[in-house]
Coordinates of N, CA and C in Angstrom, one line a residue:
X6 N -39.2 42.9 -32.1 CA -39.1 41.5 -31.8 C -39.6 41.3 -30.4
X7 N -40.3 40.1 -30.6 CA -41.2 40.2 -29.0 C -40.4 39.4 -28.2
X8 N -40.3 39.7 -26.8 CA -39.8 39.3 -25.6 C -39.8 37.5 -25.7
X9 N -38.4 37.0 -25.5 CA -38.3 35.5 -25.4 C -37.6 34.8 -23.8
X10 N -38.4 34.1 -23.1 CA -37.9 33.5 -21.5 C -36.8 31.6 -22.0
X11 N -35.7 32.2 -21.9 CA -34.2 31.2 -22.2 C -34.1 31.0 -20.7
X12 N -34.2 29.7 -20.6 CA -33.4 28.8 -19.4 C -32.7 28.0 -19.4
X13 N -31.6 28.0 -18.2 CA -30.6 27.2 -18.3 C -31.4 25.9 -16.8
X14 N -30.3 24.6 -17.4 CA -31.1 23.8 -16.3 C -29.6 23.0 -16.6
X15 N -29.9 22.1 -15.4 CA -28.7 21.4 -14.8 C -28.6 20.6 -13.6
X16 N -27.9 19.8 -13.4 CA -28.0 18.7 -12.3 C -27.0 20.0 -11.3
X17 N -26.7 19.0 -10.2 CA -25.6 19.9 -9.3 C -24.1 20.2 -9.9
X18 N -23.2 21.4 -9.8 CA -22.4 21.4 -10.2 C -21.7 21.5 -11.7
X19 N -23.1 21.8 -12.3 CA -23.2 21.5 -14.1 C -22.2 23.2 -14.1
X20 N -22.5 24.0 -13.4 CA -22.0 25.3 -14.4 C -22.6 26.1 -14.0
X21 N -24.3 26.0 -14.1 CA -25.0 26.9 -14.8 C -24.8 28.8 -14.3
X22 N -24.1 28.7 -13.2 CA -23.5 30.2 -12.8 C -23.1 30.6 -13.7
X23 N -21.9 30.1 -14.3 CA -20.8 30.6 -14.8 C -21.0 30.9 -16.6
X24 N -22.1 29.9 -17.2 CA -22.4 29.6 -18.6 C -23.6 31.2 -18.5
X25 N -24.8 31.2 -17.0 CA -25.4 32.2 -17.0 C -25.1 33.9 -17.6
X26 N -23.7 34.0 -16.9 CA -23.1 35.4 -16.9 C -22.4 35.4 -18.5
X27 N -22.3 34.3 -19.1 CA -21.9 34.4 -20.5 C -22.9 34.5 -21.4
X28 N -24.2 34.0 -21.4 CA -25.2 34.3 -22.2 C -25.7 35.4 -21.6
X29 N -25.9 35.9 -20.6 CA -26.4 37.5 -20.5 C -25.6 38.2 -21.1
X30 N -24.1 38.4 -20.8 CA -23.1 39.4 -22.3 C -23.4 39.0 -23.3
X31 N -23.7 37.8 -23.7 CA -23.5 37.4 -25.4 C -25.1 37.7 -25.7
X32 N -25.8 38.1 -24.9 CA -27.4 38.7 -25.5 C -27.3 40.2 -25.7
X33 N -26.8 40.6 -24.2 CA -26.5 42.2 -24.2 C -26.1 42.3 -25.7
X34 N -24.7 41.8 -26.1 CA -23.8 42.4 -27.2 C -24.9 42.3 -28.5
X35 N -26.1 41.2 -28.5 CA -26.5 41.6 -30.0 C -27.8 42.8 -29.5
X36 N -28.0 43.1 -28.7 CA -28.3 44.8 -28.0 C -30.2 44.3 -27.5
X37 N -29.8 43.2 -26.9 CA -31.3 42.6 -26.4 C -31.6 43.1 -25.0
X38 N -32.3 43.7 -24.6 CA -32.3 44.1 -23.3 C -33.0 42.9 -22.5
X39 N -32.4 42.2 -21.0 CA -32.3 40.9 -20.7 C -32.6 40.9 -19.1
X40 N -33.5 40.7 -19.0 CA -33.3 40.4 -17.6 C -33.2 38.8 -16.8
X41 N -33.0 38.9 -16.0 CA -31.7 37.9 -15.0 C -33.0 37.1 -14.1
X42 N -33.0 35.9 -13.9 CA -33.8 35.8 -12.9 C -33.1 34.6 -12.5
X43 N -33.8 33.4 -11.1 CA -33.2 32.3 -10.5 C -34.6 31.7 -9.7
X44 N -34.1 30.5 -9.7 CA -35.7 29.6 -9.0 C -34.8 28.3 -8.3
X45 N -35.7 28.5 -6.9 CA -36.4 29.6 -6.6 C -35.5 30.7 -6.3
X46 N -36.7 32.0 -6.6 CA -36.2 33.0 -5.9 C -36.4 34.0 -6.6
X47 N -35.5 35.1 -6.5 CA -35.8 35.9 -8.0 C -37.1 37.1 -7.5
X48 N -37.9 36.9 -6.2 CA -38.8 37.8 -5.7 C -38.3 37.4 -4.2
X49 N -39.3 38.5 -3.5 CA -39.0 38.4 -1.8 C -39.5 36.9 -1.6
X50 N -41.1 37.0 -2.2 CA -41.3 35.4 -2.0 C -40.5 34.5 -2.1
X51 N -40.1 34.6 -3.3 CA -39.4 33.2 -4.1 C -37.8 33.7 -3.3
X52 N -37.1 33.9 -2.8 CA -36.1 33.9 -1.9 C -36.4 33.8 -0.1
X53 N -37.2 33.9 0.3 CA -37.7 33.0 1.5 C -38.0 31.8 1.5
X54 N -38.9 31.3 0.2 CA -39.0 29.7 -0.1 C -37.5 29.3 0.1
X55 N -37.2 29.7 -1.0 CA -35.3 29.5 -1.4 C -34.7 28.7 0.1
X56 N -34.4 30.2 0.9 CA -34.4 29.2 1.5 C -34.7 28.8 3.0
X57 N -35.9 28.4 3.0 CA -36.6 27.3 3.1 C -36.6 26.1 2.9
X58 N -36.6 26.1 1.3 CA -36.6 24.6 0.9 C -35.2 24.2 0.3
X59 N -33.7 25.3 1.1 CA -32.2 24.9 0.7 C -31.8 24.6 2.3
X60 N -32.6 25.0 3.4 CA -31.9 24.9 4.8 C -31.6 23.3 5.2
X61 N -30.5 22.9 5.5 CA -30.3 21.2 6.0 C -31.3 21.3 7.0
X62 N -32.1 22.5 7.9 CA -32.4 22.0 9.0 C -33.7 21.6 8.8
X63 N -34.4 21.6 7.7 CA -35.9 21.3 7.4 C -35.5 19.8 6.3
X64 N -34.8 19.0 7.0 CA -34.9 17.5 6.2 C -36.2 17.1 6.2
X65 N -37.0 17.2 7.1 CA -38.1 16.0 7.5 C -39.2 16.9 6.4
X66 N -38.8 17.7 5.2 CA -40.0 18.0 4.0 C -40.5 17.2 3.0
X67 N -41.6 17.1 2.9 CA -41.8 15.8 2.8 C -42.2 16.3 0.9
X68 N -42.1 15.1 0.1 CA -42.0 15.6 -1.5 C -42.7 16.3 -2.2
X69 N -44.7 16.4 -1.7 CA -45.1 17.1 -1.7 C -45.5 18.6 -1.3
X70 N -44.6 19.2 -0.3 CA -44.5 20.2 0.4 C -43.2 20.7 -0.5
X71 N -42.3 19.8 -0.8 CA -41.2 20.5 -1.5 C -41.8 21.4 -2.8
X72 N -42.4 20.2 -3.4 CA -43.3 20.5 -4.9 C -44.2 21.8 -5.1
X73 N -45.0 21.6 -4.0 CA -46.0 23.3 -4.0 C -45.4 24.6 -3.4
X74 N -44.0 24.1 -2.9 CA -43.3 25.2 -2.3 C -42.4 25.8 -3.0
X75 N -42.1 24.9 -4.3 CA -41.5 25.5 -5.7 C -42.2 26.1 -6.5
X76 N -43.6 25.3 -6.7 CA -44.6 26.1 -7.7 C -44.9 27.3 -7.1
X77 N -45.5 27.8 -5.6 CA -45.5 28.9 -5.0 C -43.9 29.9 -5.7
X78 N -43.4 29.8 -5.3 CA -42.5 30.8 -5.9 C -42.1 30.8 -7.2
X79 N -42.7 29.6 -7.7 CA -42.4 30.0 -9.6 C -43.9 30.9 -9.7
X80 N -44.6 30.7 -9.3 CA -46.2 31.8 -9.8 C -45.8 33.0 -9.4
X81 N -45.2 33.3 -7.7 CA -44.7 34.5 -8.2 C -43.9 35.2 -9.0
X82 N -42.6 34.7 -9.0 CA -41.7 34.9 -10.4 C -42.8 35.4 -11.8
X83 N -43.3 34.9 -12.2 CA -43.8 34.3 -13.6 C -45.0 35.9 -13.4
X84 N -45.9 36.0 -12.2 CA -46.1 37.4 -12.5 C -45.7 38.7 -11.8
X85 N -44.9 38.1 -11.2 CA -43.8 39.6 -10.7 C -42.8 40.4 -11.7
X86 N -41.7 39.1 -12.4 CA -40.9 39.1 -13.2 C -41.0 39.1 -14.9
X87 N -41.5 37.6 -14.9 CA -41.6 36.9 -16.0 C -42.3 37.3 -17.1
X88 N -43.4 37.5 -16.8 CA -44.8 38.2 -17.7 C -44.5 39.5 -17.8
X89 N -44.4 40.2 -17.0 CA -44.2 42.0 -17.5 C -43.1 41.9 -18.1
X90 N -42.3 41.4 -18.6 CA -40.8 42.2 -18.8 C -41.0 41.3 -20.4
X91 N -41.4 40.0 -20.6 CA -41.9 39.7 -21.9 C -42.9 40.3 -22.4
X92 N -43.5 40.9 -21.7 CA -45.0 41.9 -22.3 C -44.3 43.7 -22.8
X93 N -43.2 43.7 -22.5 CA -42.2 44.4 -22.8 C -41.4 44.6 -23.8
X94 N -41.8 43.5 -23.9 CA -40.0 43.2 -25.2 C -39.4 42.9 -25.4
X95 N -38.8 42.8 -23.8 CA -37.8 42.2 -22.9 C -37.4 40.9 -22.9
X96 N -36.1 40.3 -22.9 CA -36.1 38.9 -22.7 C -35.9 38.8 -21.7
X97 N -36.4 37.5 -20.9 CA -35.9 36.8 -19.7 C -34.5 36.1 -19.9
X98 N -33.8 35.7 -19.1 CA -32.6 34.8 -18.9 C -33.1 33.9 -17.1
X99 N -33.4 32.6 -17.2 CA -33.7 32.0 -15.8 C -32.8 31.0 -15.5
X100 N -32.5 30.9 -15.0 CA -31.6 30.1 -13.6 C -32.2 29.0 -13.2
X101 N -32.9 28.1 -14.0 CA -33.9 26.9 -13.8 C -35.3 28.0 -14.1
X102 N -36.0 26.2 -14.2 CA -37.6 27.0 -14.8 C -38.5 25.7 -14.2
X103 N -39.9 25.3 -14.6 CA -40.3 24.0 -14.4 C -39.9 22.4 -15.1
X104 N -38.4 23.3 -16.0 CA -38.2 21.5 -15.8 C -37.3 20.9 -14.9
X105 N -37.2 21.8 -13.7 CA -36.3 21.1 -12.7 C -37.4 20.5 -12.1
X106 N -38.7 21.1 -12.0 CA -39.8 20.4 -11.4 C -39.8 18.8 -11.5
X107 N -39.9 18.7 -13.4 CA -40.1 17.6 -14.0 C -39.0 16.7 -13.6
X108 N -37.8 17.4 -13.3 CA -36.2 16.4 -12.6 C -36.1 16.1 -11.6
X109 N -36.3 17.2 -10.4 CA -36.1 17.2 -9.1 C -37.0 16.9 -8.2
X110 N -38.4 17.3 -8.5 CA -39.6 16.5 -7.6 C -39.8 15.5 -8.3
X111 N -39.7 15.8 -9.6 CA -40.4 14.4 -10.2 C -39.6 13.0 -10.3
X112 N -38.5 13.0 -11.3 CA -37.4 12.2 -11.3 C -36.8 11.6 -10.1
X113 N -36.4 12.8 -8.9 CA -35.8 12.8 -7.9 C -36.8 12.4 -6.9
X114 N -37.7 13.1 -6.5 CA -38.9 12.3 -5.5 C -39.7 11.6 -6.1
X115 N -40.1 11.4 -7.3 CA -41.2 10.4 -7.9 C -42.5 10.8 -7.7
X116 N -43.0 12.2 -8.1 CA -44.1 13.0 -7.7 C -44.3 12.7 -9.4
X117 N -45.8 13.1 -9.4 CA -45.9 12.1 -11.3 C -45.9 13.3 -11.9
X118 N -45.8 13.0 -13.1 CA -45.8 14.1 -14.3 C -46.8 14.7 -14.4
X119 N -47.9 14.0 -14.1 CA -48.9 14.8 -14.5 C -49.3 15.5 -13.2
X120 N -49.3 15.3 -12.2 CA -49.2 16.4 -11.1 C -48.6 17.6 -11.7
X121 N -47.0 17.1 -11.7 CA -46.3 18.2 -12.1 C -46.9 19.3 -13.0
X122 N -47.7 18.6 -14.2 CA -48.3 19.4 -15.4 C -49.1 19.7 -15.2
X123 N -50.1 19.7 -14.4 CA -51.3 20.4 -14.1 C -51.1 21.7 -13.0
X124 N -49.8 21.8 -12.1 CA -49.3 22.8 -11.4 C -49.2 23.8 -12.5
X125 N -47.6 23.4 -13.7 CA -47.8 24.1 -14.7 C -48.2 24.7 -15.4
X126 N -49.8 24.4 -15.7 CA -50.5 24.8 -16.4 C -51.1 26.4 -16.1
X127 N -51.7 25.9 -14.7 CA -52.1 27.3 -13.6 C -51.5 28.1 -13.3
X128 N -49.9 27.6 -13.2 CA -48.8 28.6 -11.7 C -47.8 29.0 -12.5
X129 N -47.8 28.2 -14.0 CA -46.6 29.0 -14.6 C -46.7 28.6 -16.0
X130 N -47.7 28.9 -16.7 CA -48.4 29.1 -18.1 C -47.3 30.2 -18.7
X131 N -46.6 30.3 -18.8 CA -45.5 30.4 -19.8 C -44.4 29.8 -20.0
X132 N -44.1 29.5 -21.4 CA -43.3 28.1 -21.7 C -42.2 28.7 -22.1
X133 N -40.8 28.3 -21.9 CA -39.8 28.6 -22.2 C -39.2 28.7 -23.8
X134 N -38.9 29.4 -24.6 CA -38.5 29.6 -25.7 C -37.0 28.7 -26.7
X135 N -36.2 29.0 -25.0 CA -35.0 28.0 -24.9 C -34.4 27.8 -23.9
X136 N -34.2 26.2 -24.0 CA -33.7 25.3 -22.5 C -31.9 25.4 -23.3
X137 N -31.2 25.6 -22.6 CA -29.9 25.1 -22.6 C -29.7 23.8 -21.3
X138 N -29.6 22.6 -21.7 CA -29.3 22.1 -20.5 C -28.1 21.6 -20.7
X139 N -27.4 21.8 -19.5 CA -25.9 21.5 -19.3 C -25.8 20.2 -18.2
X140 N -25.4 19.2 -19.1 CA -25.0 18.0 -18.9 C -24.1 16.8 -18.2
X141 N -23.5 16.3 -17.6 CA -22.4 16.2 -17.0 C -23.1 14.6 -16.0
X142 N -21.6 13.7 -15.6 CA -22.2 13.0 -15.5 C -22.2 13.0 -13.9
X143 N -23.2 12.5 -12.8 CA -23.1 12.5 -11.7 C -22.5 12.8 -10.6
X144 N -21.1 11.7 -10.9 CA -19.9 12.0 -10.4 C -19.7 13.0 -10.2
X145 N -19.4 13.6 -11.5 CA -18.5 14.9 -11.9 C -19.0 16.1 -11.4
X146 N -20.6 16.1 -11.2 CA -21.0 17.4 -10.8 C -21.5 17.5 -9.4
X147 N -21.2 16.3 -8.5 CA -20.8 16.4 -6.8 C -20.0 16.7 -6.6
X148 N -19.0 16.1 -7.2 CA -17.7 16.3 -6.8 C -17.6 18.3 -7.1
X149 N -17.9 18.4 -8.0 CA -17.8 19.9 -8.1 C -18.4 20.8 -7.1
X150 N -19.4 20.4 -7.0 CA -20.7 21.2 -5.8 C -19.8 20.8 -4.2
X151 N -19.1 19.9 -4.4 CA -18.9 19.8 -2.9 C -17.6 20.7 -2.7
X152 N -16.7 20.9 -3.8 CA -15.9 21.6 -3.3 C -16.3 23.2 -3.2
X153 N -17.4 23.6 -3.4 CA -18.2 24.9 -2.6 C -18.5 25.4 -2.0
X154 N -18.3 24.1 -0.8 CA -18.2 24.5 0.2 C -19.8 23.8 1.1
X155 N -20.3 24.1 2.0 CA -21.5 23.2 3.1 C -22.3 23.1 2.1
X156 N -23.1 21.7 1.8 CA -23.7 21.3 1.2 C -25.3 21.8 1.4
X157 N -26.4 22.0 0.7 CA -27.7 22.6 1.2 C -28.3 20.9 1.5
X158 N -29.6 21.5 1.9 CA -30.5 20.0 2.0 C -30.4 19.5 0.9
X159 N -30.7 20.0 -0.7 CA -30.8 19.3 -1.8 C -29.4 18.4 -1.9
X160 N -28.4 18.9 -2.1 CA -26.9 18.7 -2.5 C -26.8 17.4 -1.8
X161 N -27.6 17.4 0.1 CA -26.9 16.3 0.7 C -27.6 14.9 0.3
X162 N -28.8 15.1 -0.9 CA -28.7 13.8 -1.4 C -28.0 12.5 -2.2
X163 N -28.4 11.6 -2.3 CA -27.8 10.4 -2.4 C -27.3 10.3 -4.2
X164 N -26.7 9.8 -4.6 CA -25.9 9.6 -5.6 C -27.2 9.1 -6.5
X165 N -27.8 8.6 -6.2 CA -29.3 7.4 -6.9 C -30.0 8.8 -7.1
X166 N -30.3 9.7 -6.2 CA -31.3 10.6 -6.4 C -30.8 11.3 -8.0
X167 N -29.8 11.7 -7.6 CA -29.2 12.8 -8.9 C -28.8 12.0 -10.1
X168 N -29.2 10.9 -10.1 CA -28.7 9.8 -11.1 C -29.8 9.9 -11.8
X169 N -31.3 9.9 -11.1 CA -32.6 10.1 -11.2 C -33.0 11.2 -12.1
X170 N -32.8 12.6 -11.0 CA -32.5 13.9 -11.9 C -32.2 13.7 -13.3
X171 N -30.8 13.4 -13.2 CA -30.1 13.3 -14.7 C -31.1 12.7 -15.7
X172 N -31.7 11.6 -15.8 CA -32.0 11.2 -16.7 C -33.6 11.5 -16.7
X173 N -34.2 12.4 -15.8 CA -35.3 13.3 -16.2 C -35.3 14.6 -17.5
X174 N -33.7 14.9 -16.7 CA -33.6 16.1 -17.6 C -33.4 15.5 -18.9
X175 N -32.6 14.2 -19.2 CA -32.3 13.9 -20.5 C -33.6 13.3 -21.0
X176 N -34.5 12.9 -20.6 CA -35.7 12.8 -21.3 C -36.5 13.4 -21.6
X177 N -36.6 14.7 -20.9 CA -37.5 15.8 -21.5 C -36.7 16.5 -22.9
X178 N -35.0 16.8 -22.6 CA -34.9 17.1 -23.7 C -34.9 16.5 -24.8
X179 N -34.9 15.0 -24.8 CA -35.1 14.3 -25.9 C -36.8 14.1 -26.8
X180 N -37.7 14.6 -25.6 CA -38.6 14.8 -26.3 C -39.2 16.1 -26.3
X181 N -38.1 16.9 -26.7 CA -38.6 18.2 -26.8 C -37.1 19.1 -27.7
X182 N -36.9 18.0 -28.8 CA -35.8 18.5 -28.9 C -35.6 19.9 -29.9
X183 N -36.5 20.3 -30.3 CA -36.9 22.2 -30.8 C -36.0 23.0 -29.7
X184 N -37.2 22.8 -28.3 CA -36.5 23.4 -27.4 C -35.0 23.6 -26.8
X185 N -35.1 22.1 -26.2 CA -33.3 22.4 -25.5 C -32.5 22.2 -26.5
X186 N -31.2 22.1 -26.3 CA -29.8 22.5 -26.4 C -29.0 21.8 -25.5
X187 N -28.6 20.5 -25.7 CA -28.0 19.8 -24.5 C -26.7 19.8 -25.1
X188 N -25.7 20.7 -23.7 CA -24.3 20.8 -23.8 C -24.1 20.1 -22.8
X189 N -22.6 19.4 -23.3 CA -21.4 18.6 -22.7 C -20.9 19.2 -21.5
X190 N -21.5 19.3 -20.5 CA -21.1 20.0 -19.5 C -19.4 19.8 -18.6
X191 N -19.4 18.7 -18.9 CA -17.6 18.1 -18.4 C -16.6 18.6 -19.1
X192 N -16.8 19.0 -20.3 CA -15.7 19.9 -21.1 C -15.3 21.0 -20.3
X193 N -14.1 21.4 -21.0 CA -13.2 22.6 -20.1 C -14.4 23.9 -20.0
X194 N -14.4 24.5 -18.9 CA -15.5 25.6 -19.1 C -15.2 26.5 -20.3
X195 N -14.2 27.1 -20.5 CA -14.3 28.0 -21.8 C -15.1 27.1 -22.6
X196 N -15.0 26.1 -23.0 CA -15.5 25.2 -24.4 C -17.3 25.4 -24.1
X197 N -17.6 24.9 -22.9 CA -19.0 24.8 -22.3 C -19.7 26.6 -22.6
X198 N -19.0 27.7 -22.4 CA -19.3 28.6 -22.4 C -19.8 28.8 -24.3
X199 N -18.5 29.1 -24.7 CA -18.2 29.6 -26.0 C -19.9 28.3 -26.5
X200 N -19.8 27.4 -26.4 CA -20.7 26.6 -26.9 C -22.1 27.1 -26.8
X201 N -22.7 27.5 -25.5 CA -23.9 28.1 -25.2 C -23.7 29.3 -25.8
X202 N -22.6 29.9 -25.8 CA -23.0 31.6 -26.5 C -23.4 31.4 -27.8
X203 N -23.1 29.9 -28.7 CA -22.9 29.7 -30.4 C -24.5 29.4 -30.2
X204 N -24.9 28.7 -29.3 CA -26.4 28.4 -29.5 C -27.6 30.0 -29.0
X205 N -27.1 30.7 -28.6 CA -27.6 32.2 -28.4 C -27.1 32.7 -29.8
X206 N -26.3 32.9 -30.5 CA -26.1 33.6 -31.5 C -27.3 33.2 -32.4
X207 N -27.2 31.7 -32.6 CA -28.3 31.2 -34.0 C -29.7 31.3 -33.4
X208 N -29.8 31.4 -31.9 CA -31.4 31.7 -31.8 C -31.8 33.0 -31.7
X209 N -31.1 33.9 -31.6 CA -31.1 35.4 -31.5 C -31.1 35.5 -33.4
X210 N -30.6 35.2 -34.1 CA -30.5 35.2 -35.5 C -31.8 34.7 -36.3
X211 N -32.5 33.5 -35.7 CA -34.1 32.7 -35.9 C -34.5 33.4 -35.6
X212 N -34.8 34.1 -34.1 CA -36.1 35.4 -34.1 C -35.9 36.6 -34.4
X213 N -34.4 37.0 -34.9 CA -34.7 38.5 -35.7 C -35.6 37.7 -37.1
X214 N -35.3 36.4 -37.6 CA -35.4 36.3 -39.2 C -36.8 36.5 -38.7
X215 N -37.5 35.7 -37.5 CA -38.8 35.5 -37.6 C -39.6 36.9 -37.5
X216 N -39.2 37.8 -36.9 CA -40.2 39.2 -36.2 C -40.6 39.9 -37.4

């Protein structure tokens, strides 16, 4: 069975930590050897960007320096990480992918899509197999991120921005609906979890049927 790259994606506060460490056991247990990654970050590069573009003290970045400073660290990911370990056999598990691009620069700063998709094409020409995105509504997932403690530059945005986000993410999954998996993220976490594991069981079950 050939190597498949599963991402989780999410506004602030959705989970995706906690839903993470339950789809890496529930891959391990059907005996998939999985590796872990995060964006940015996930390389030396891609955790300097990190942060870089998480420090409150660099406010004055402006949407396009955000934007190439994410694709920078997803190109390296994608051939440090990403590509060898699917050329492997290996599955990926990521921690966001380029559609936070499509949410957070695009949705959130209004950088166009098709910018976005031509980065894509060059910096990180492998497409995800499966998006889980975990849902939740605005409110609910500041309120959560804030009780975490100091807020990063992203987080100390405006309520409008992440409202923005949200309904990027929900439009890409709606026209891509093969791909994601959109869970009810405000449900009690066990429910949120057990729910992402049920959608790893049936797609780990589609690519044994498929290999």
């Amino acid at each position: 069975m050939r190597g498949r790259l599963v991402t989780l994606e999410g506004g602030e506060g959705a989970g995706k930590s906690t839903v993470l460490a339950a789809v890496r056991e529930s891959l391990q247990a059907h005996g998939i050897d999985v590796v872990v990654a995060r964006e940015p970050g996930g390389t030396v590069l891609g955790e300097a960007v990190r942060k870089l573009v998480l420090d409150p003290a660099h406010a004055g970045v402006c949407a396009e320096s955000e934007l190439l400073l994410m694709f920078a660290a997803r190109a390296q990911l994608v051939r440090e990480i990403i590509q060898p370990a699917l050329a492997s056999g290996r599955w990926v598990l990521s921690d966001r992918y380029t559609d936070a691009s499509y949410a957070y620069q695009g949705g959130g700063r209004g950088q166009p899509a098709g910018r976005i998709a031509e980065l894509e094409r060059w910096a990180a020409p492998v497409a995800p197999d499966l998006t889980l995105l975990l849902d939740l509504p605005v409110s609910e997932g500041l309120a959560r991120a804030g009780a975490r403690g100091e807020a990063d530059r992203i987080e100390r945005e405006s309520g409008d921005f992440f409202e923005r986000v949200r309904a990027a993410y929900r439009t890409r999954a709606a026209a891509e609906p093969a791909r994601f998996r959109v869970l009810d993220a405000s449900r009690a976490v066990d429910e949120v979890r057990a729910a992402a594991c049920a959608e790893i069981d049936r797609f780990v079950a589609a690519a044994r049927a498929s290999a």
